[in-house]
Protein backbone atom coordinates (compact mmCIF):
# COMPACT_ATOMS: atom_id res chain seq x y z
CA UNK A 1 0.00 0.00 0.00
CA UNK A 2 1.37 3.44 -0.92
CA UNK A 3 1.40 5.85 2.00
CA UNK A 4 -0.41 9.18 1.86
CA UNK A 5 1.31 12.52 1.54
CA UNK A 6 2.29 13.97 4.91
CA UNK A 7 2.23 10.63 6.75
CA UNK A 8 5.35 8.97 8.11
CA UNK A 9 6.53 5.89 6.27
CA UNK A 10 7.85 2.82 8.04
CA UNK A 11 10.86 1.30 6.29
CA UNK A 12 13.18 -1.13 8.04
CA UNK A 13 16.78 0.05 8.20
CA UNK A 14 18.76 -2.71 6.55
CA UNK A 15 21.02 -2.80 3.56
CA UNK A 16 19.23 -2.92 0.23
CA UNK A 17 20.68 -2.42 -3.24
CA UNK A 18 21.33 1.27 -3.80
CA UNK A 19 21.33 2.23 -0.11
CA UNK A 20 24.43 4.12 0.88
CA UNK A 21 26.04 3.89 4.27
CA UNK A 22 27.80 6.67 6.13
CA UNK A 23 31.58 6.76 6.50
CA UNK A 24 31.37 4.24 9.37
CA UNK A 25 29.60 1.70 7.14
CA UNK A 26 26.09 1.88 8.61
CA UNK A 27 22.91 3.92 8.91
CA UNK A 28 22.83 3.55 12.69
CA UNK A 29 22.27 6.37 15.12
CA UNK A 30 23.61 5.62 18.59
CA UNK A 31 20.87 5.17 21.17
CA UNK A 32 19.83 6.58 23.45
CA UNK A 33 19.75 10.01 21.85
CA UNK A 34 17.93 13.20 22.75
CA UNK A 35 16.58 16.43 21.39
CA UNK A 36 13.92 19.06 21.71
CA UNK A 37 12.51 22.34 20.52
CA UNK A 38 14.51 25.56 20.15
CA UNK A 39 13.39 27.05 23.47
CA UNK A 40 13.71 23.85 25.55
CA UNK A 41 10.04 23.62 26.60
CA UNK A 42 9.69 20.22 24.84
CA UNK A 43 12.40 17.57 25.27
CA UNK A 44 12.65 13.92 24.25
CA UNK A 45 14.88 10.91 24.74
CA UNK A 46 14.71 7.99 22.33
CA UNK A 47 15.81 4.65 23.79
CA UNK A 48 16.38 2.75 20.51
CA UNK A 49 17.87 3.48 17.12
CA UNK A 50 15.48 4.77 14.43
CA UNK A 51 13.66 2.40 12.11
CA UNK A 52 14.47 4.72 9.19
CA UNK A 53 15.95 8.13 8.36
CA UNK A 54 14.58 10.03 5.36
CA UNK A 55 13.86 13.23 3.47
CA UNK A 56 10.21 13.87 2.64
CA UNK A 57 9.39 16.18 -0.27
CA UNK A 58 5.56 16.10 0.04
CA UNK A 59 3.82 19.47 -0.12
CA UNK A 60 2.64 19.20 3.48
CA UNK A 61 6.21 18.67 4.74
CA UNK A 62 7.34 21.61 2.61
CA UNK A 63 4.64 23.81 4.16
CA UNK A 64 5.12 22.63 7.74
CA UNK A 65 8.91 22.91 7.61
CA UNK A 66 9.16 26.15 5.67
CA UNK A 67 11.77 24.41 3.52
CA UNK A 68 11.93 22.41 0.26
CA UNK A 69 11.72 19.14 2.22
CA UNK A 70 11.65 17.83 5.79
CA UNK A 71 14.35 15.49 7.08
CA UNK A 72 13.45 13.15 9.89
CA UNK A 73 13.66 9.73 11.42
CA UNK A 74 11.03 7.12 12.23
CA UNK A 75 10.87 5.65 15.76
CA UNK A 76 8.45 3.53 17.75
CA UNK A 77 6.20 5.59 20.04
CA UNK A 78 7.12 3.24 22.88
CA UNK A 79 10.83 4.12 22.49
CA UNK A 80 10.22 7.85 23.06
CA UNK A 81 10.09 9.66 26.38
CA UNK A 82 8.72 13.18 25.86
CA UNK A 83 8.61 15.92 28.49
CA UNK A 84 6.51 19.02 27.99
CA UNK A 85 3.24 19.21 26.10
CA UNK A 86 3.44 19.84 22.36
CA UNK A 87 0.59 21.53 20.50
CA UNK A 88 -0.92 19.57 17.61
CA UNK A 89 -2.84 20.02 14.40
CA UNK A 90 -4.15 17.47 11.91
CA UNK A 91 -3.96 17.34 8.12
CA UNK A 92 -5.45 14.85 5.66
CA UNK A 93 -3.14 12.95 3.35
CA UNK A 94 -4.03 11.88 -0.18
CA UNK A 95 -5.68 8.72 1.20
CA UNK A 96 -7.91 10.77 3.47
CA UNK A 97 -6.06 9.45 6.53
CA UNK A 98 -5.02 11.90 9.23
CA UNK A 99 -1.47 12.94 9.99
CA UNK A 100 -1.08 14.67 13.35
CA UNK A 101 1.76 17.16 13.55
CA UNK A 102 3.22 18.29 16.88
CA UNK A 103 5.10 21.51 17.53
CA UNK A 104 6.19 23.67 20.46
CA UNK A 105 3.48 26.17 21.35
CA UNK A 106 6.10 28.58 22.72
CA UNK A 107 8.78 28.72 20.00
CA UNK A 108 6.92 27.02 17.10
CA UNK A 109 9.55 24.34 16.40
CA UNK A 110 8.09 21.43 14.40
CA UNK A 111 8.73 18.20 16.32
CA UNK A 112 6.75 15.02 15.56
CA UNK A 113 4.30 13.55 13.04
CA UNK A 114 2.04 10.57 13.69
CA UNK A 115 -0.28 9.05 11.10
CA UNK A 116 -3.29 6.76 11.03
CA UNK A 117 -1.58 4.62 8.39
CA UNK A 118 1.31 3.56 10.68
CA UNK A 119 0.01 3.55 14.25
CA UNK A 120 2.66 3.06 16.92
CA UNK A 121 5.40 4.99 15.14
CA UNK A 122 6.24 8.65 14.73
CA UNK A 123 8.46 10.76 12.55
CA UNK A 124 10.76 13.14 14.42
CA UNK A 125 12.27 16.19 12.72
CA UNK A 126 16.05 15.89 12.38
CA UNK A 127 16.85 19.52 13.37
CA UNK A 128 15.49 18.77 16.87
CA UNK A 129 18.40 16.41 17.66
CA UNK A 130 20.93 17.57 20.27
CA UNK A 131 23.66 15.87 18.22
CA UNK A 132 22.73 15.43 14.58
CA UNK A 133 26.11 14.04 13.50
CA UNK A 134 24.80 10.44 13.18
CA UNK A 135 21.74 11.41 11.12
CA UNK A 136 22.08 10.04 7.58
CA UNK A 137 19.04 9.92 5.27
CA UNK A 138 18.58 6.52 3.66
CA UNK A 139 15.86 7.50 1.15
CA UNK A 140 13.98 10.41 -0.39
CA UNK A 141 10.17 10.10 -0.54
CA UNK A 142 7.48 12.06 -2.38
CA UNK A 143 10.06 13.20 -4.95
CA UNK A 144 7.22 13.76 -7.45
CA UNK A 145 6.47 16.85 -5.31
CA UNK A 146 10.11 17.93 -4.97
CA UNK A 147 10.93 21.44 -6.06
CA UNK A 148 12.67 21.31 -9.47
CA UNK A 149 15.79 23.06 -8.14
CA UNK A 150 16.37 20.59 -5.27
CA UNK A 151 19.45 18.43 -5.80
CA UNK A 152 18.66 14.87 -4.77
CA UNK A 153 21.48 12.65 -3.56
CA UNK A 154 22.29 9.99 -6.14
CA UNK A 155 23.53 7.53 -3.50
CA UNK A 156 20.13 6.89 -1.87
CA UNK A 157 16.88 5.67 -3.45
CA UNK A 158 14.19 8.11 -4.56
CA UNK A 159 10.48 7.32 -4.45
CA UNK A 160 7.90 9.46 -6.30
CA UNK A 161 5.50 8.79 -3.39
CA UNK A 162 6.09 6.64 -0.32
CA UNK A 163 7.53 3.17 -0.85
CA UNK A 164 5.34 0.15 -0.30
CA UNK A 165 6.05 -1.63 2.98
XYZ file of N, CA, C and O in Angstrom:
660
model
N 0.838 -1.185 0.000
C 0.000 0.000 0.000
C 0.878 1.241 0.000
O 1.823 1.354 0.764
N 0.622 2.191 -0.858
C 1.373 3.436 -0.918
C 0.859 4.371 0.166
O -0.344 4.516 0.363
N 1.760 4.967 0.904
C 1.397 5.853 2.000
C 0.923 7.202 1.467
O 1.297 7.628 0.382
N 0.138 7.897 2.251
C -0.410 9.183 1.857
C 0.572 10.303 2.140
O 1.381 10.221 3.047
N 0.476 11.346 1.361
C 1.310 12.517 1.541
C 1.169 13.050 2.968
O 0.095 13.139 3.504
N 2.304 13.384 3.576
C 2.291 13.967 4.906
C 2.249 12.949 6.028
O 2.212 13.318 7.181
N 2.260 11.655 5.713
C 2.228 10.630 6.749
C 3.580 9.951 6.812
O 4.212 9.717 5.792
N 4.054 9.625 8.027
C 5.353 8.967 8.113
C 5.308 7.592 7.473
O 4.285 6.922 7.487
N 6.426 7.191 6.900
C 6.532 5.888 6.271
C 7.420 5.014 7.141
O 8.382 5.480 7.729
N 7.071 3.759 7.254
C 7.854 2.824 8.037
C 8.660 1.959 7.083
O 8.109 1.219 6.292
N 9.972 2.079 7.126
C 10.864 1.304 6.289
C 11.952 0.757 7.199
O 12.588 1.513 7.925
N 12.150 -0.560 7.185
C 13.177 -1.128 8.039
C 14.542 -0.683 7.551
O 14.806 -0.594 6.364
N 15.445 -0.410 8.516
C 16.784 0.047 8.202
C 17.715 -1.145 8.029
O 18.325 -1.595 8.954
N 17.792 -1.674 6.847
C 18.762 -2.709 6.549
C 19.280 -2.446 5.153
O 18.698 -1.691 4.380
N 20.391 -3.041 4.850
C 21.016 -2.804 3.560
C 20.133 -3.340 2.433
O 19.641 -4.457 2.491
N 19.917 -2.534 1.455
C 19.229 -2.921 0.228
C 20.055 -2.385 -0.923
O 20.787 -1.421 -0.757
N 19.932 -2.959 -2.107
C 20.679 -2.421 -3.238
C 20.401 -0.934 -3.408
O 19.265 -0.484 -3.336
N 21.471 -0.164 -3.582
C 21.326 1.267 -3.799
C 21.343 2.090 -2.535
O 21.413 3.307 -2.597
N 21.288 1.464 -1.361
C 21.332 2.227 -0.115
C 22.780 2.509 0.218
O 23.621 1.624 0.201
N 23.068 3.738 0.537
C 24.432 4.124 0.876
C 24.596 4.174 2.387
O 23.693 4.559 3.105
N 25.743 3.802 2.848
C 26.042 3.886 4.275
C 26.897 5.112 4.530
O 27.510 5.664 3.632
N 26.934 5.543 5.785
C 27.796 6.666 6.134
C 29.242 6.199 6.168
O 29.560 5.062 5.886
N 30.170 7.090 6.545
C 31.585 6.760 6.499
C 31.985 5.709 7.529
O 33.098 5.226 7.517
N 31.101 5.315 8.422
C 31.368 4.242 9.375
C 30.764 2.929 8.890
O 30.827 1.927 9.578
N 30.119 2.926 7.719
C 29.596 1.701 7.136
C 28.197 1.320 7.581
O 27.784 0.197 7.382
N 27.438 2.230 8.179
C 26.087 1.879 8.611
C 25.191 3.103 8.605
O 25.651 4.217 8.456
N 23.875 2.848 8.780
C 22.907 3.919 8.908
C 22.584 4.204 10.367
O 21.711 4.985 10.665
N 23.228 3.523 11.284
C 22.828 3.547 12.690
C 23.055 4.898 13.356
O 24.051 5.565 13.117
N 22.093 5.272 14.186
C 22.265 6.369 15.125
C 22.440 5.705 16.484
O 21.746 4.749 16.806
N 23.384 6.187 17.265
C 23.614 5.617 18.588
C 22.477 5.973 19.526
O 22.086 7.119 19.634
N 21.945 4.959 20.196
C 20.866 5.168 21.167
C 21.431 4.940 22.561
O 22.352 4.143 22.731
N 20.908 5.599 23.558
C 19.832 6.583 23.450
C 20.347 7.896 22.875
O 21.532 8.190 22.908
N 19.422 8.674 22.319
C 19.747 10.013 21.846
C 18.619 10.941 22.264
O 17.535 10.507 22.626
N 18.895 12.233 22.222
C 17.932 13.198 22.753
C 17.825 14.416 21.853
O 18.645 14.633 20.971
N 16.794 15.201 22.142
C 16.582 16.429 21.389
C 15.427 17.207 21.974
O 14.908 16.873 23.042
N 15.025 18.238 21.253
C 13.922 19.059 21.708
C 13.731 20.272 20.834
O 14.393 20.442 19.808
N 12.829 21.110 21.264
C 12.514 22.337 20.517
C 13.587 23.394 20.764
O 14.469 23.230 21.616
N 13.500 24.500 20.055
C 14.506 25.562 20.149
C 14.546 26.234 21.514
O 15.615 26.628 21.983
N 13.409 26.342 22.187
C 13.387 27.049 23.474
C 13.555 26.125 24.672
O 13.715 26.595 25.797
N 13.513 24.805 24.466
C 13.710 23.850 25.547
C 12.444 23.443 26.293
O 12.514 22.635 27.221
N 11.288 23.961 25.912
C 10.039 23.619 26.598
C 9.625 22.165 26.349
O 8.984 21.552 27.193
N 9.983 21.609 25.177
C 9.685 20.220 24.841
C 11.015 19.498 24.667
O 11.880 19.952 23.912
N 11.179 18.380 25.364
C 12.396 17.570 25.274
C 11.994 16.117 25.036
O 10.894 15.699 25.392
N 12.896 15.356 24.424
C 12.654 13.925 24.252
C 13.957 13.155 24.397
O 15.043 13.691 24.193
N 13.802 11.890 24.765
C 14.884 10.908 24.743
C 14.334 9.701 24.010
O 13.223 9.244 24.290
N 15.093 9.192 23.049
C 14.710 7.985 22.333
C 15.643 6.863 22.779
O 16.871 7.028 22.771
N 15.057 5.747 23.186
C 15.810 4.647 23.786
C 16.395 3.666 22.786
O 17.290 2.897 23.138
N 15.893 3.678 21.537
C 16.382 2.754 20.509
C 16.689 3.513 19.228
O 16.160 4.590 18.980
N 17.510 2.898 18.407
C 17.870 3.482 17.116
C 16.627 3.617 16.230
O 15.687 2.834 16.348
N 16.616 4.593 15.337
C 15.475 4.775 14.429
C 15.259 3.574 13.517
O 16.199 2.849 13.192
N 14.016 3.412 13.100
C 13.657 2.398 12.110
C 14.080 2.842 10.714
O 14.361 2.017 9.849
N 14.085 4.158 10.479
C 14.473 4.724 9.186
C 14.827 6.189 9.366
O 14.402 6.829 10.324
N 15.617 6.700 8.429
C 15.948 8.130 8.357
C 15.696 8.558 6.914
O 16.114 7.872 5.985
N 14.993 9.686 6.720
C 14.578 10.034 5.363
C 14.393 11.527 5.167
O 14.362 12.302 6.115
N 14.263 11.892 3.890
C 13.861 13.232 3.470
C 12.503 13.102 2.810
O 12.338 12.288 1.903
N 11.536 13.894 3.247
C 10.207 13.872 2.643
C 9.974 15.170 1.878
O 10.128 16.266 2.433
N 9.598 15.037 0.615
C 9.391 16.182 -0.273
C 7.912 16.465 -0.525
O 7.583 17.247 -1.421
N 6.991 15.852 0.259
C 5.565 16.104 0.036
C 5.253 17.574 0.312
O 5.978 18.271 1.030
N 4.174 18.049 -0.270
C 3.819 19.467 -0.120
C 3.515 19.827 1.324
O 3.842 20.925 1.777
N 2.925 18.906 2.087
C 2.641 19.197 3.485
C 3.933 19.363 4.283
O 4.036 20.258 5.112
N 4.924 18.512 4.052
C 6.213 18.673 4.743
C 6.899 19.968 4.317
O 7.538 20.633 5.141
N 6.766 20.330 3.051
C 7.336 21.607 2.611
C 6.681 22.759 3.370
O 7.362 23.648 3.889
N 5.357 22.735 3.464
C 4.639 23.812 4.162
C 4.957 23.835 5.649
O 5.200 24.887 6.227
N 4.937 22.666 6.283
C 5.119 22.635 7.736
C 6.557 22.914 8.155
O 6.798 23.364 9.269
N 7.509 22.656 7.267
C 8.913 22.909 7.610
C 9.392 24.287 7.162
O 10.402 24.772 7.668
N 8.682 24.893 6.215
C 9.157 26.155 5.665
C 10.412 25.967 4.829
O 11.219 26.871 4.674
N 10.581 24.762 4.286
C 11.775 24.409 3.521
C 11.364 23.519 2.347
O 10.224 23.068 2.276
N 12.290 23.227 1.414
C 11.929 22.411 0.258
C 11.648 20.946 0.589
O 11.079 20.225 -0.224
N 12.046 20.484 1.757
C 11.724 19.137 2.218
C 11.963 19.087 3.721
O 12.589 19.982 4.295
N 11.448 18.035 4.357
C 11.653 17.831 5.789
C 12.462 16.557 5.978
O 12.130 15.514 5.419
N 13.530 16.653 6.754
C 14.346 15.491 7.084
C 13.950 15.007 8.462
O 13.752 15.808 9.380
N 13.832 13.694 8.596
C 13.448 13.155 9.888
C 13.766 11.691 10.004
O 14.300 11.073 9.094
N 13.434 11.141 11.156
C 13.662 9.727 11.416
C 12.409 9.138 12.033
O 11.635 9.821 12.680
N 12.209 7.845 11.783
C 11.031 7.123 12.232
C 11.417 6.283 13.456
O 12.407 5.542 13.412
N 10.637 6.415 14.528
C 10.873 5.654 15.756
C 9.547 5.099 16.269
O 8.477 5.614 15.941
N 9.640 4.069 17.093
C 8.449 3.535 17.752
C 8.026 4.496 18.853
O 8.870 5.016 19.589
N 6.718 4.742 18.958
C 6.199 5.594 20.039
C 6.709 5.122 21.398
O 7.072 5.929 22.245
N 6.740 3.808 21.585
C 7.124 3.242 22.879
C 8.588 3.480 23.226
O 8.974 3.346 24.390
N 9.409 3.845 22.241
C 10.828 4.122 22.491
C 11.085 5.573 22.863
O 12.219 5.933 23.192
N 10.055 6.417 22.804
C 10.221 7.852 23.060
C 9.714 8.233 24.443
O 8.641 7.817 24.854
N 10.503 9.043 25.125
C 10.089 9.659 26.381
C 10.068 11.167 26.121
O 11.106 11.758 25.840
N 8.886 11.761 26.169
C 8.722 13.183 25.856
C 8.332 13.921 27.123
O 7.438 13.486 27.854
N 9.001 15.045 27.385
C 8.610 15.919 28.486
C 8.135 17.240 27.897
O 8.643 17.691 26.876
N 7.166 17.847 28.539
C 6.506 19.024 27.991
C 5.303 18.575 27.186
O 5.130 17.383 26.900
N 4.467 19.532 26.827
C 3.241 19.210 26.097
C 3.215 19.933 24.759
O 2.936 21.136 24.707
N 3.507 19.202 23.673
C 3.442 19.844 22.359
C 2.010 20.191 21.973
O 1.068 19.538 22.405
N 1.861 21.198 21.148
C 0.594 21.526 20.503
C 0.489 20.646 19.261
O 1.501 20.195 18.722
N -0.735 20.407 18.792
C -0.916 19.566 17.611
C -1.910 20.192 16.640
O -2.725 21.033 17.013
N -1.814 19.749 15.400
C -2.840 20.020 14.400
C -2.867 18.833 13.458
O -1.901 18.068 13.369
N -3.974 18.624 12.782
C -4.153 17.474 11.905
C -4.322 17.923 10.468
O -4.931 18.961 10.199
N -3.787 17.119 9.561
C -3.957 17.338 8.125
C -4.364 16.007 7.510
O -4.054 14.949 8.037
N -5.062 16.058 6.386
C -5.447 14.848 5.660
C -4.459 14.599 4.534
O -4.147 15.497 3.766
N -3.985 13.353 4.454
C -3.143 12.945 3.350
C -3.982 12.616 2.133
O -5.212 12.698 2.162
N -3.324 12.224 1.054
C -4.030 11.883 -0.182
C -5.040 10.763 0.009
O -6.049 10.710 -0.667
N -4.771 9.851 0.967
C -5.679 8.720 1.200
C -6.887 9.124 2.025
O -7.815 8.334 2.184
N -6.859 10.335 2.570
C -7.909 10.765 3.468
C -7.575 10.481 4.917
O -8.284 10.909 5.819
N -6.491 9.756 5.170
C -6.056 9.454 6.532
C -5.441 10.690 7.169
O -4.852 11.528 6.493
N -5.568 10.756 8.488
C -5.025 11.897 9.226
C -3.549 11.726 9.533
O -3.088 10.633 9.856
N -2.825 12.819 9.470
C -1.466 12.941 9.987
C -1.548 14.022 11.059
O -2.091 15.107 10.826
N -1.044 13.717 12.232
C -1.083 14.667 13.347
C 0.319 15.206 13.565
O 1.251 14.452 13.840
N 0.455 16.494 13.403
C 1.755 17.158 13.546
C 1.830 17.830 14.911
O 0.876 18.465 15.350
N 2.983 17.689 15.569
C 3.219 18.293 16.883
C 4.302 19.351 16.771
O 5.274 19.185 16.034
N 4.134 20.416 17.540
C 5.100 21.513 17.534
C 5.113 22.160 18.905
O 4.198 21.967 19.714
N 6.134 22.949 19.192
C 6.194 23.666 20.457
C 5.296 24.895 20.368
O 5.437 25.706 19.458
N 4.385 25.030 21.318
C 3.482 26.169 21.347
C 4.174 27.469 21.725
O 3.645 28.544 21.466
N 5.358 27.380 22.318
C 6.097 28.577 22.720
C 6.982 29.107 21.593
O 6.907 30.269 21.235
N 7.833 28.241 21.023
C 8.778 28.717 19.997
C 8.384 28.327 18.576
O 8.957 28.834 17.619
N 7.409 27.414 18.423
C 6.924 27.024 17.105
C 7.719 25.934 16.408
O 7.395 25.575 15.277
N 8.741 25.377 17.047
C 9.553 24.336 16.405
C 8.702 23.127 16.029
O 8.004 22.566 16.873
N 8.755 22.680 14.756
C 8.095 21.429 14.397
C 8.841 20.266 15.043
O 10.073 20.257 15.077
N 8.100 19.277 15.565
C 8.725 18.198 16.320
C 8.411 16.807 15.779
O 9.310 16.097 15.345
N 7.144 16.392 15.835
C 6.753 15.015 15.565
C 5.574 14.961 14.589
O 4.772 15.880 14.540
N 5.478 13.837 13.865
C 4.303 13.554 13.044
C 3.898 12.109 13.301
O 4.738 11.208 13.286
N 2.616 11.911 13.549
C 2.036 10.572 13.693
C 0.924 10.452 12.661
O 0.233 11.424 12.389
N 0.755 9.246 12.109
C -0.284 9.048 11.104
C -1.147 7.843 11.395
O -0.714 6.900 12.056
N -2.363 7.892 10.880
C -3.287 6.755 11.026
C -2.782 5.518 10.283
O -3.076 4.396 10.675
N -2.031 5.722 9.227
C -1.581 4.618 8.391
C -0.582 3.731 9.133
O -0.594 2.515 8.982
N 0.300 4.313 9.928
C 1.311 3.562 10.678
C 1.172 3.841 12.168
O 1.990 4.539 12.760
N 0.157 3.299 12.818
C 0.014 3.550 14.249
C 1.195 2.939 15.009
O 1.752 1.927 14.598
N 1.578 3.583 16.096
C 2.657 3.063 16.921
C 4.030 3.583 16.571
O 5.006 3.259 17.239
N 4.113 4.368 15.494
C 5.395 4.992 15.136
C 5.188 6.483 14.915
O 4.067 6.943 14.683
N 6.282 7.214 15.003
C 6.242 8.650 14.727
C 7.479 9.051 13.947
O 8.513 8.396 14.019
N 7.341 10.127 13.222
C 8.462 10.759 12.555
C 8.901 11.931 13.426
O 8.065 12.684 13.932
N 10.197 12.062 13.609
C 10.763 13.138 14.418
C 11.637 13.988 13.508
O 12.455 13.454 12.736
N 11.479 15.290 13.563
C 12.266 16.191 12.721
C 13.740 16.181 13.128
O 14.091 16.368 14.281
N 14.611 15.974 12.157
C 16.050 15.889 12.376
C 16.655 17.131 13.051
O 17.524 16.991 13.912
N 16.212 18.364 12.727
C 16.855 19.515 13.372
C 16.635 19.592 14.889
O 17.282 20.379 15.562
N 15.741 18.745 15.425
C 15.493 18.768 16.865
C 16.542 17.981 17.649
O 16.578 18.061 18.880
N 17.385 17.210 16.977
C 18.405 16.408 17.658
C 19.430 17.286 18.375
O 19.881 18.292 17.824
N 19.839 16.882 19.579
C 20.925 17.569 20.274
C 22.244 17.372 19.541
O 23.064 18.280 19.476
N 22.464 16.180 19.005
C 23.658 15.867 18.225
C 23.206 15.198 16.941
O 22.835 14.029 16.933
N 23.239 15.939 15.858
C 22.730 15.427 14.580
C 23.813 14.755 13.745
O 23.559 14.368 12.611
N 24.992 14.552 14.299
C 26.109 14.037 13.500
C 25.905 12.613 12.995
O 26.503 12.233 11.994
N 25.064 11.806 13.639
C 24.805 10.444 13.180
C 23.615 10.347 12.226
O 23.354 9.277 11.682
N 22.886 11.442 12.023
C 21.738 11.405 11.118
C 22.236 11.264 9.687
O 23.075 12.047 9.232
N 21.715 10.265 8.976
C 22.083 10.042 7.577
C 20.847 9.546 6.833
O 20.432 8.403 7.021
N 20.219 10.392 6.001
C 19.035 9.921 5.274
C 19.352 8.691 4.436
O 20.420 8.589 3.835
N 18.411 7.746 4.432
C 18.579 6.521 3.663
C 17.671 6.472 2.447
O 17.789 5.567 1.630
N 16.733 7.434 2.317
C 15.863 7.502 1.150
C 15.195 8.870 1.081
O 15.110 9.578 2.083
N 14.777 9.212 -0.136
C 13.977 10.405 -0.394
C 12.603 9.931 -0.824
O 12.493 9.082 -1.725
N 11.539 10.480 -0.181
C 10.175 10.104 -0.542
C 9.403 11.323 -1.044
O 9.781 12.454 -0.782
N 8.330 11.035 -1.760
C 7.480 12.061 -2.377
C 8.281 12.994 -3.292
O 8.044 14.184 -3.374
N 9.233 12.387 -4.042
C 10.055 13.198 -4.946
C 9.250 13.753 -6.119
O 9.685 14.712 -6.753
N 8.080 13.191 -6.402
C 7.220 13.758 -7.448
C 6.797 15.178 -7.088
O 6.475 15.975 -7.964
N 6.820 15.508 -5.781
C 6.471 16.847 -5.310
C 7.690 17.716 -5.037
O 7.547 18.862 -4.606
N 8.885 17.177 -5.260
C 10.112 17.931 -4.967
C 10.192 19.173 -5.846
O 9.769 19.159 -7.009
N 10.715 20.234 -5.278
C 10.934 21.441 -6.063
C 11.972 21.141 -7.147
O 12.932 20.402 -6.910
N 11.797 21.686 -8.348
C 12.668 21.309 -9.467
C 14.131 21.695 -9.270
O 15.013 21.110 -9.894
N 14.416 22.625 -8.373
C 15.794 23.062 -8.142
C 16.476 22.313 -7.001
O 17.645 22.544 -6.708
N 15.763 21.385 -6.341
C 16.367 20.594 -5.272
C 17.287 19.543 -5.887
O 16.912 18.847 -6.822
N 18.489 19.441 -5.363
C 19.452 18.433 -5.803
C 19.319 17.197 -4.931
O 19.627 17.242 -3.740
N 18.831 16.124 -5.505
C 18.661 14.872 -4.775
C 19.963 14.086 -4.782
O 20.638 14.002 -5.809
N 20.291 13.500 -3.660
C 21.477 12.648 -3.563
C 21.315 11.453 -4.491
O 20.260 10.817 -4.517
N 22.345 11.135 -5.230
C 22.294 9.994 -6.140
C 22.719 8.698 -5.464
O 22.708 7.643 -6.095
N 23.073 8.743 -4.177
C 23.530 7.528 -3.497
C 22.452 6.890 -2.628
O 22.687 5.869 -2.009
N 21.244 7.495 -2.592
C 20.126 6.888 -1.867
C 18.934 6.775 -2.812
O 18.826 7.539 -3.770
N 18.041 5.831 -2.563
C 16.881 5.666 -3.449
C 15.908 6.843 -3.361
O 15.788 7.477 -2.309
N 15.227 7.075 -4.468
C 14.190 8.111 -4.558
C 12.870 7.427 -4.880
O 12.823 6.550 -5.732
N 11.811 7.870 -4.206
C 10.476 7.323 -4.449
C 9.542 8.476 -4.803
O 9.492 9.469 -4.079
N 8.790 8.366 -5.916
C 7.895 9.462 -6.302
C 6.797 9.708 -5.251
O 6.303 10.817 -5.134
N 6.417 8.659 -4.518
C 5.496 8.792 -3.394
C 6.182 8.130 -2.213
O 7.384 8.288 -2.064
N 5.466 7.411 -1.376
C 6.093 6.644 -0.318
C 6.260 5.211 -0.793
O 5.401 4.692 -1.508
N 7.347 4.561 -0.403
C 7.530 3.167 -0.845
C 6.497 2.251 -0.199
O 5.989 2.546 0.874
N 6.224 1.160 -0.860
C 5.336 0.147 -0.296
C 6.093 -0.607 0.784
O 7.283 -0.886 0.620
N 5.403 -0.883 1.890
C 6.050 -1.633 2.975
C 5.263 -2.868 3.306
O 4.128 -2.986 2.965
